XYZ file of C-alpha atoms in Angstrom:
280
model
C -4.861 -4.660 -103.341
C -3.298 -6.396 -100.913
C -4.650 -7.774 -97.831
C -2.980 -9.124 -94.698
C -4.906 -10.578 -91.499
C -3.326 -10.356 -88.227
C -4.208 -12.111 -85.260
C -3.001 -12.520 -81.757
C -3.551 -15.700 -79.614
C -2.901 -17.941 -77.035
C -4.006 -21.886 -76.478
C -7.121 -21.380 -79.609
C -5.704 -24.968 -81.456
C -9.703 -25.881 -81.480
C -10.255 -22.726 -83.869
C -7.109 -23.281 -86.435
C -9.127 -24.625 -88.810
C -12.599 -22.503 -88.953
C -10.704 -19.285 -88.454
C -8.167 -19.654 -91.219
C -10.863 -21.480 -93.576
C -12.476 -17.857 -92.880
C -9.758 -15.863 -93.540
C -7.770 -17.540 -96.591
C -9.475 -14.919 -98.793
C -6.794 -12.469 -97.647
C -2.748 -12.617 -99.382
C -1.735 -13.272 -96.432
C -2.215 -14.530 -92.442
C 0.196 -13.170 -89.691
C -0.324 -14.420 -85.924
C 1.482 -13.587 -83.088
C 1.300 -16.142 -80.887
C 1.945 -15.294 -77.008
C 3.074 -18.458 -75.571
C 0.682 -21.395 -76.281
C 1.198 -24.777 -74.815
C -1.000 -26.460 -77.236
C -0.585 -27.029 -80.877
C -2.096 -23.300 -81.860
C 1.410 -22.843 -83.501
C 1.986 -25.466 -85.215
C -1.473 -25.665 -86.682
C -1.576 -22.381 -88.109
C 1.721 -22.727 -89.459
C 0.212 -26.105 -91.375
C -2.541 -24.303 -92.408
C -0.483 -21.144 -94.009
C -0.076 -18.581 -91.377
C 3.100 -16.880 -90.597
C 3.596 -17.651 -87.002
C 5.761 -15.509 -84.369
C 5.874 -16.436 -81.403
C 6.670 -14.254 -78.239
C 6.027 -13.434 -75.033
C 4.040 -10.370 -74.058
C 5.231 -9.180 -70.214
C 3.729 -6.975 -68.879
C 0.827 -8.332 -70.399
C -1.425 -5.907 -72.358
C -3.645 -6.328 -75.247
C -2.478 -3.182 -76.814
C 1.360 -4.122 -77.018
C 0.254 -7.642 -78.531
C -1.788 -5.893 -81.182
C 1.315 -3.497 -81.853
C 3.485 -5.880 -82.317
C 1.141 -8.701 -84.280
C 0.782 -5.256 -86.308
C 4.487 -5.264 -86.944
C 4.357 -8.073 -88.608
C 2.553 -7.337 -91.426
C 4.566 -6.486 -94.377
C 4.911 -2.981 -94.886
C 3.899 -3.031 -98.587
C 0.062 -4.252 -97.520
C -2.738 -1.877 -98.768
C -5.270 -3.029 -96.110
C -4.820 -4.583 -92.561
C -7.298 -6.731 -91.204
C -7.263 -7.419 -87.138
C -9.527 -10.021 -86.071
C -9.165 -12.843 -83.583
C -9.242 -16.680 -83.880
C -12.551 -17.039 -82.246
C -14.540 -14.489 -85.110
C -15.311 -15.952 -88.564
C -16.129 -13.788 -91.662
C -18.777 -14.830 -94.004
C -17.658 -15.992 -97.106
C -17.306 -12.796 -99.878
C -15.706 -10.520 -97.526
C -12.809 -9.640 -99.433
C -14.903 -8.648 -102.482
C -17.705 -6.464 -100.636
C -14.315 -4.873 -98.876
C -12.622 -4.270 -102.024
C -15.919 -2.855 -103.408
C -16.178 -0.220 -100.471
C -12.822 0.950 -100.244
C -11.465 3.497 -102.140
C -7.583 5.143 -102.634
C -7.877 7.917 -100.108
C -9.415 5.765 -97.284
C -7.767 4.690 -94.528
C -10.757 2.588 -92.303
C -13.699 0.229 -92.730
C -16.631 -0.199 -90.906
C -18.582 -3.444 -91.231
C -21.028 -5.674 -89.473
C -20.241 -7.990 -86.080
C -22.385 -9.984 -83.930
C -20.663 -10.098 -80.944
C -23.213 -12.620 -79.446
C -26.083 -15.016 -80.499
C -29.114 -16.395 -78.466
C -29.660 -19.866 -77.388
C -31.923 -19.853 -80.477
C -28.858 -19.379 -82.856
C -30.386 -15.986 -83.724
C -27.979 -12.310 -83.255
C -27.857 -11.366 -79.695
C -25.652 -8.068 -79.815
C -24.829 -6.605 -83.147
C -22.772 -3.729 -84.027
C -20.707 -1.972 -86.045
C -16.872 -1.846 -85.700
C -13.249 -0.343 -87.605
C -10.918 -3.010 -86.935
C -9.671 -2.943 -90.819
C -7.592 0.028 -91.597
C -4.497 1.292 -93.831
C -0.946 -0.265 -93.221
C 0.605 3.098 -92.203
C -0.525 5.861 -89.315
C -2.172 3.259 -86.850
C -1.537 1.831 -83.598
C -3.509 0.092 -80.789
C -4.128 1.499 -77.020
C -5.294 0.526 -73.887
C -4.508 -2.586 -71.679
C -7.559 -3.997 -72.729
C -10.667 -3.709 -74.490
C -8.275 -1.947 -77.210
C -8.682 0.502 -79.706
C -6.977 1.983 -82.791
C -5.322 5.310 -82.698
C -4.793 7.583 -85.818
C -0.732 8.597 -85.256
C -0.376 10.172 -88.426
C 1.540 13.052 -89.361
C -1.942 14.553 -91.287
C -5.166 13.544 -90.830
C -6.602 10.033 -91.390
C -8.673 9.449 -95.007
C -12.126 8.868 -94.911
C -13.668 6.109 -93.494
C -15.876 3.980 -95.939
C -18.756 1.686 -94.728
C -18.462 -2.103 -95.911
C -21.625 -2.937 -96.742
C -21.810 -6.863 -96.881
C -18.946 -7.927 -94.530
C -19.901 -9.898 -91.630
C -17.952 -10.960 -88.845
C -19.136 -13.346 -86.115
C -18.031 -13.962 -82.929
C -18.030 -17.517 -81.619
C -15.719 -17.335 -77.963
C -14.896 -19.901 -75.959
C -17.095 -19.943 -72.783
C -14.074 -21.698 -70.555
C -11.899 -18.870 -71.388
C -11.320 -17.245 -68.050
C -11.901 -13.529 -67.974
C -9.016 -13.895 -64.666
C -6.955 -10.797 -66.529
C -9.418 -8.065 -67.401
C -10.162 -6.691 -64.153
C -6.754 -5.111 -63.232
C -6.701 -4.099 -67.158
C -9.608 -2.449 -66.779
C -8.586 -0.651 -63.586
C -5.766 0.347 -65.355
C -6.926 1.384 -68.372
C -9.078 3.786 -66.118
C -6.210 4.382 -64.251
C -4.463 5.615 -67.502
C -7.218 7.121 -69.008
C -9.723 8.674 -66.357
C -11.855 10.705 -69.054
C -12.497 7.579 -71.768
C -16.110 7.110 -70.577
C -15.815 3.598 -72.988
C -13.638 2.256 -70.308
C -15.436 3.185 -67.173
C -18.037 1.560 -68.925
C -16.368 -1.911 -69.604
C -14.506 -1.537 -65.916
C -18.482 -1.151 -64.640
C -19.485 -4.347 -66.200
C -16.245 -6.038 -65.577
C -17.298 -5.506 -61.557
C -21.039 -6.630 -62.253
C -19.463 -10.131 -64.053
C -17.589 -10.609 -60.856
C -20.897 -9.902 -58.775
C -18.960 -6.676 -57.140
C -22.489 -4.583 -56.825
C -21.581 -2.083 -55.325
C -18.320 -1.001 -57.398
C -20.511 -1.756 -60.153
C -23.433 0.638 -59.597
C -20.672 3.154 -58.219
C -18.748 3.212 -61.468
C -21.596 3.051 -63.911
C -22.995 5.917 -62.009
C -19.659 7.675 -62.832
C -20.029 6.578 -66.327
C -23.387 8.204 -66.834
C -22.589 11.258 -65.570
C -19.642 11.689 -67.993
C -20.549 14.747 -71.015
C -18.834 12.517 -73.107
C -21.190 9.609 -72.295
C -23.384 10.227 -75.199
C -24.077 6.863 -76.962
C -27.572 5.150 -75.700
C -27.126 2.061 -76.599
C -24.473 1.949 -73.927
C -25.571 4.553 -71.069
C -28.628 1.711 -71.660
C -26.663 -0.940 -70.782
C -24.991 0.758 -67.570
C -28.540 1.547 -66.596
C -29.419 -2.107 -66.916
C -26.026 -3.155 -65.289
C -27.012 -1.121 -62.053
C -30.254 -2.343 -61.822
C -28.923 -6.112 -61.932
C -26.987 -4.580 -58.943
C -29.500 -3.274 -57.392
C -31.540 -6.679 -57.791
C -28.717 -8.642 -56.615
C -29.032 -6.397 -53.145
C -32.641 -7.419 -52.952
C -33.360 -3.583 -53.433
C -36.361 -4.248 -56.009
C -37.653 -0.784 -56.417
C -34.384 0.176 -57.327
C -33.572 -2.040 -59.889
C -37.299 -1.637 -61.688
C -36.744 2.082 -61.449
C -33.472 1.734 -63.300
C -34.423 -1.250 -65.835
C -37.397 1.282 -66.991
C -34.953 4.003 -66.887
C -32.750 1.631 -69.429
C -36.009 1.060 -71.579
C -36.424 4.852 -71.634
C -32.406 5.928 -72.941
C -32.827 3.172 -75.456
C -36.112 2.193 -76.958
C -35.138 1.959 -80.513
C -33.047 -1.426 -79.487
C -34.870 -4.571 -80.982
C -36.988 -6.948 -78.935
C -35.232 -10.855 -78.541
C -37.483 -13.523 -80.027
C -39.312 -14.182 -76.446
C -40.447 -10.408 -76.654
C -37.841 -9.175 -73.988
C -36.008 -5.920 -75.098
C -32.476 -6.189 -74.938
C -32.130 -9.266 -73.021
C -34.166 -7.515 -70.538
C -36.203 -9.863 -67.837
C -38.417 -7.454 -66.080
C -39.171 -10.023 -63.199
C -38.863 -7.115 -60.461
Protein backbone atom coordinates (compact mmCIF):
# COMPACT_ATOMS: atom_id res chain seq x y z
CA UNK A 1 0.00 0.00 0.00
CA UNK A 2 0.73 3.29 -0.08
CA UNK A 3 0.71 5.72 2.62
CA UNK A 4 0.82 9.52 2.63
CA UNK A 5 0.78 11.82 5.91
CA UNK A 6 -0.61 15.18 5.70
CA UNK A 7 -0.21 17.85 8.02
CA UNK A 8 -1.14 21.44 8.38
CA UNK A 9 0.91 24.03 10.40
CA UNK A 10 1.99 27.21 11.31
CA UNK A 11 5.33 28.48 13.39
CA UNK A 12 5.91 24.33 14.87
CA UNK A 13 10.01 24.59 13.69
CA UNK A 14 10.62 23.11 17.46
CA UNK A 15 8.62 19.83 16.34
CA UNK A 16 10.33 19.26 12.65
CA UNK A 17 12.37 16.82 13.85
CA UNK A 18 10.27 14.48 16.43
CA UNK A 19 7.24 14.67 14.21
CA UNK A 20 8.81 13.60 10.96
CA UNK A 21 11.25 11.04 12.87
CA UNK A 22 7.56 9.73 13.78
CA UNK A 23 6.15 9.72 10.65
CA UNK A 24 9.00 8.59 8.07
CA UNK A 25 7.36 5.14 8.16
CA UNK A 26 4.82 6.47 5.66
CA UNK A 27 5.88 6.85 1.40
CA UNK A 28 5.38 9.98 1.77
CA UNK A 29 4.94 13.51 4.01
CA UNK A 30 2.76 16.43 2.61
CA UNK A 31 2.40 19.76 4.80
CA UNK A 32 0.63 22.65 4.09
CA UNK A 33 2.10 25.25 5.66
CA UNK A 34 -0.16 28.50 6.39
CA UNK A 35 2.25 31.23 6.63
CA UNK A 36 5.08 30.55 9.16
CA UNK A 37 7.64 33.11 10.01
CA UNK A 38 10.00 30.68 11.42
CA UNK A 39 11.98 28.00 9.78
CA UNK A 40 8.85 25.29 9.93
CA UNK A 41 9.28 25.31 6.05
CA UNK A 42 12.40 24.99 5.46
CA UNK A 43 12.95 22.31 8.04
CA UNK A 44 10.49 20.00 6.85
CA UNK A 45 11.53 20.43 3.46
CA UNK A 46 15.30 19.28 4.83
CA UNK A 47 13.88 16.61 6.49
CA UNK A 48 11.73 15.14 3.33
CA UNK A 49 8.37 16.68 3.41
CA UNK A 50 6.69 18.17 0.48
CA UNK A 51 6.02 21.64 1.59
CA UNK A 52 3.15 24.09 0.19
CA UNK A 53 2.85 26.93 1.43
CA UNK A 54 -0.35 29.20 1.45
CA UNK A 55 -2.40 31.33 3.08
CA UNK A 56 -5.71 30.27 4.55
CA UNK A 57 -8.24 33.61 4.70
CA UNK A 58 -10.88 33.34 6.06
CA UNK A 59 -9.21 31.24 8.38
CA UNK A 60 -10.80 27.82 9.11
CA UNK A 61 -9.41 24.56 10.08
CA UNK A 62 -11.62 22.73 7.73
CA UNK A 63 -10.45 24.56 4.42
CA UNK A 64 -6.69 23.97 5.62
CA UNK A 65 -7.38 20.28 6.04
CA UNK A 66 -9.13 20.30 2.47
CA UNK A 67 -6.63 21.64 0.87
CA UNK A 68 -3.41 19.90 2.85
CA UNK A 69 -5.80 16.91 1.62
CA UNK A 70 -5.32 18.02 -1.94
CA UNK A 71 -2.09 17.49 -1.84
CA UNK A 72 -1.77 14.10 -1.47
CA UNK A 73 -1.28 12.24 -4.59
CA UNK A 74 -4.27 10.82 -5.88
CA UNK A 75 -2.84 7.29 -6.38
CA UNK A 76 -2.36 6.90 -2.27
CA UNK A 77 -4.22 3.84 -0.76
CA UNK A 78 -4.36 5.33 2.78
CA UNK A 79 -4.30 9.00 4.09
CA UNK A 80 -3.00 9.75 7.31
CA UNK A 81 -3.97 13.39 8.99
CA UNK A 82 -2.13 14.14 12.01
CA UNK A 83 -0.49 17.31 13.27
CA UNK A 84 3.14 18.28 14.08
CA UNK A 85 2.63 18.31 17.75
CA UNK A 86 1.29 14.21 17.87
CA UNK A 87 3.95 11.46 17.56
CA UNK A 88 3.13 7.80 16.62
CA UNK A 89 4.84 5.02 18.32
CA UNK A 90 7.19 3.30 16.38
CA UNK A 91 5.37 0.09 14.29
CA UNK A 92 2.45 2.01 13.26
CA UNK A 93 2.56 1.40 9.73
CA UNK A 94 2.72 -2.39 10.21
CA UNK A 95 -0.17 -2.80 12.95
CA UNK A 96 -2.12 -0.36 10.23
CA UNK A 97 -1.34 -2.44 7.37
CA UNK A 98 -2.29 -5.51 9.48
CA UNK A 99 -5.88 -4.04 10.25
CA UNK A 100 -6.84 -2.76 7.07
CA UNK A 101 -8.35 -4.58 4.56
CA UNK A 102 -9.44 -3.83 0.53
CA UNK A 103 -12.99 -2.76 1.15
CA UNK A 104 -12.22 -0.36 4.09
CA UNK A 105 -12.21 3.02 3.91
CA UNK A 106 -11.33 4.25 7.91
CA UNK A 107 -9.18 3.37 10.91
CA UNK A 108 -9.68 3.75 14.33
CA UNK A 109 -6.69 3.68 16.68
CA UNK A 110 -5.47 4.81 20.04
CA UNK A 111 -4.63 8.75 21.15
CA UNK A 112 -3.77 10.26 24.35
CA UNK A 113 -4.74 13.55 23.98
CA UNK A 114 -3.16 14.51 27.40
CA UNK A 115 -0.72 13.15 30.10
CA UNK A 116 -0.43 13.97 33.90
CA UNK A 117 2.30 15.77 35.58
CA UNK A 118 3.36 12.19 36.41
CA UNK A 119 4.04 11.39 32.65
CA UNK A 120 1.18 8.88 32.93
CA UNK A 121 -2.24 9.13 30.14
CA UNK A 122 -4.49 11.85 31.18
CA UNK A 123 -7.34 11.63 28.43
CA UNK A 124 -7.33 8.73 26.08
CA UNK A 125 -9.50 7.95 23.26
CA UNK A 126 -10.20 6.60 20.25
CA UNK A 127 -10.22 8.53 16.92
CA UNK A 128 -10.64 8.04 12.60
CA UNK A 129 -8.31 10.50 11.37
CA UNK A 130 -6.77 7.79 8.74
CA UNK A 131 -9.07 7.07 5.92
CA UNK A 132 -9.17 6.15 2.00
CA UNK A 133 -7.77 8.74 -0.60
CA UNK A 134 -11.16 9.17 -2.34
CA UNK A 135 -14.90 10.18 -0.84
CA UNK A 136 -13.58 12.37 2.17
CA UNK A 137 -13.50 15.83 3.17
CA UNK A 138 -13.13 17.88 6.40
CA UNK A 139 -15.93 20.30 8.09
CA UNK A 140 -16.34 22.72 10.55
CA UNK A 141 -14.30 25.94 11.39
CA UNK A 142 -12.78 24.18 14.03
CA UNK A 143 -12.53 21.25 16.08
CA UNK A 144 -12.94 19.45 12.50
CA UNK A 145 -14.24 16.38 11.36
CA UNK A 146 -14.28 14.06 8.32
CA UNK A 147 -17.28 13.78 6.13
CA UNK A 148 -18.11 10.65 3.95
CA UNK A 149 -19.02 12.58 0.30
CA UNK A 150 -19.20 9.57 -1.59
CA UNK A 151 -21.36 8.68 -4.30
CA UNK A 152 -22.19 5.05 -2.26
CA UNK A 153 -21.64 4.34 1.03
CA UNK A 154 -18.28 4.40 2.88
CA UNK A 155 -16.45 0.65 3.48
CA UNK A 156 -16.16 -0.59 6.74
CA UNK A 157 -14.27 0.82 9.28
CA UNK A 158 -11.49 -1.50 10.79
CA UNK A 159 -10.03 -1.00 14.35
CA UNK A 160 -6.07 -0.62 14.47
CA UNK A 161 -5.17 -2.43 17.17
CA UNK A 162 -1.52 -1.34 18.16
CA UNK A 163 -1.30 2.24 16.73
CA UNK A 164 -0.68 4.89 19.14
CA UNK A 165 -0.68 8.42 18.70
CA UNK A 166 0.36 10.97 21.34
CA UNK A 167 -0.25 14.32 21.71
CA UNK A 168 2.50 16.58 23.01
CA UNK A 169 1.03 20.59 22.30
CA UNK A 170 2.65 23.47 22.91
CA UNK A 171 1.31 25.17 26.11
CA UNK A 172 2.23 28.94 24.65
CA UNK A 173 0.09 28.27 21.75
CA UNK A 174 -2.67 30.79 22.15
CA UNK A 175 -6.15 29.37 21.87
CA UNK A 176 -6.94 33.53 20.64
CA UNK A 177 -8.93 31.86 17.39
CA UNK A 178 -11.24 29.15 18.65
CA UNK A 179 -13.82 31.09 20.26
CA UNK A 180 -15.43 32.84 17.21
CA UNK A 181 -14.81 29.25 15.43
CA UNK A 182 -16.65 27.74 17.81
CA UNK A 183 -19.49 30.27 17.72
CA UNK A 184 -19.55 29.70 14.30
CA UNK A 185 -19.39 26.33 13.94
CA UNK A 186 -22.60 26.48 16.20
CA UNK A 187 -23.71 29.11 14.22
CA UNK A 188 -23.46 26.75 11.13
CA UNK A 189 -24.42 23.79 12.69
CA UNK A 190 -27.03 24.39 15.60
CA UNK A 191 -27.97 20.53 16.02
CA UNK A 192 -24.07 19.01 16.25
CA UNK A 193 -24.33 18.57 20.05
CA UNK A 194 -20.14 17.84 19.64
CA UNK A 195 -19.83 21.47 19.02
CA UNK A 196 -22.02 23.00 21.63
CA UNK A 197 -19.99 20.92 23.65
CA UNK A 198 -16.44 22.23 22.66
CA UNK A 199 -18.12 26.01 22.33
CA UNK A 200 -19.21 25.20 26.30
CA UNK A 201 -15.73 24.50 27.31
CA UNK A 202 -14.23 27.00 25.02
CA UNK A 203 -16.35 29.73 27.39
CA UNK A 204 -15.27 27.87 30.73
CA UNK A 205 -11.26 28.21 29.40
CA UNK A 206 -11.96 31.86 29.06
CA UNK A 207 -13.62 31.91 32.66
CA UNK A 208 -17.11 33.07 30.84
CA UNK A 209 -19.37 31.09 33.65
CA UNK A 210 -22.20 31.93 32.86
CA UNK A 211 -22.18 31.27 28.90
CA UNK A 212 -20.54 28.25 29.97
CA UNK A 213 -23.13 26.65 32.27
CA UNK A 214 -25.81 28.19 29.77
CA UNK A 215 -24.48 26.30 26.78
CA UNK A 216 -23.54 23.06 28.43
CA UNK A 217 -27.00 23.09 29.78
CA UNK A 218 -28.09 23.29 26.08
CA UNK A 219 -25.74 20.57 25.31
CA UNK A 220 -27.23 18.13 27.77
CA UNK A 221 -30.48 18.54 26.86
CA UNK A 222 -29.75 17.67 23.19
CA UNK A 223 -31.43 13.74 22.16
CA UNK A 224 -28.46 13.48 20.32
CA UNK A 225 -26.25 14.07 23.39
CA UNK A 226 -25.81 10.48 24.10
CA UNK A 227 -22.07 9.81 24.79
CA UNK A 228 -21.20 9.89 28.79
CA UNK A 229 -17.99 10.34 28.73
CA UNK A 230 -18.77 13.78 27.41
CA UNK A 231 -22.35 14.83 28.91
CA UNK A 232 -19.69 13.93 32.05
CA UNK A 233 -17.49 16.40 31.22
CA UNK A 234 -20.21 19.26 30.58
CA UNK A 235 -21.52 18.25 33.96
CA UNK A 236 -18.10 18.80 35.43
CA UNK A 237 -17.57 21.99 33.25
CA UNK A 238 -20.76 23.60 34.93
CA UNK A 239 -19.93 22.76 38.19
CA UNK A 240 -16.35 24.50 37.80
CA UNK A 241 -18.81 27.34 36.87
CA UNK A 242 -20.76 27.10 39.43
CA UNK A 243 -17.61 26.99 41.86
CA UNK A 244 -16.10 29.86 40.22
CA UNK A 245 -19.54 31.89 41.33
CA UNK A 246 -18.89 30.79 44.87
CA UNK A 247 -22.26 28.82 44.48
CA UNK A 248 -20.82 25.56 46.32
CA UNK A 249 -23.92 23.51 46.55
CA UNK A 250 -24.25 23.88 43.06
CA UNK A 251 -21.16 22.82 41.84
CA UNK A 252 -21.05 19.54 44.40
CA UNK A 253 -24.52 18.77 43.17
CA UNK A 254 -23.28 18.77 39.60
CA UNK A 255 -19.61 17.22 40.14
CA UNK A 256 -21.65 14.11 41.80
CA UNK A 257 -24.05 14.38 39.04
CA UNK A 258 -20.74 14.00 36.62
CA UNK A 259 -19.57 10.96 38.84
CA UNK A 260 -23.05 9.49 38.35
CA UNK A 261 -23.29 9.81 34.01
CA UNK A 262 -19.80 8.43 34.03
CA UNK A 263 -18.51 6.05 36.61
CA UNK A 264 -16.84 3.58 34.43
CA UNK A 265 -14.01 6.47 33.70
CA UNK A 266 -10.64 5.45 35.46
CA UNK A 267 -9.39 7.01 38.67
CA UNK A 268 -5.85 9.40 38.12
CA UNK A 269 -2.96 8.04 40.16
CA UNK A 270 -3.87 10.44 43.32
CA UNK A 271 -7.32 8.53 43.42
CA UNK A 272 -9.34 11.50 41.83
CA UNK A 273 -11.78 10.31 39.04
CA UNK A 274 -11.39 12.09 36.00
CA UNK A 275 -9.29 14.85 37.11
CA UNK A 276 -12.00 15.46 39.50
CA UNK A 277 -11.02 17.59 42.88
CA UNK A 278 -14.05 17.29 45.01
CA UNK A 279 -12.87 20.21 47.36
CA UNK A 280 -16.60 21.68 47.49
Amino acid sequence: MKIVVYAICKNEEKFVDRWMDSMLEADQVVVLDTGSTDGTAARLRERGAVVTEETVSPWRFDTARNRSLELVPEDADLCVCTDLDEVFHPGWRASLERAWTPDASQASYRYTWSFNSDGSEGVVFWIEKIHSRQGWRWTHPVHEVLQWTGTASPGPKVTAAGVQLDHHPDPTKSRGQYLPLLELSVEEDPADDRNLHYLGREYMYRGQWDDCIRTLLRHLSMPTATWRDERAASMRFIAKSWEEKGDIGAAKSWYLRAIAEAPHLPSRPDGHRRGLLLTV
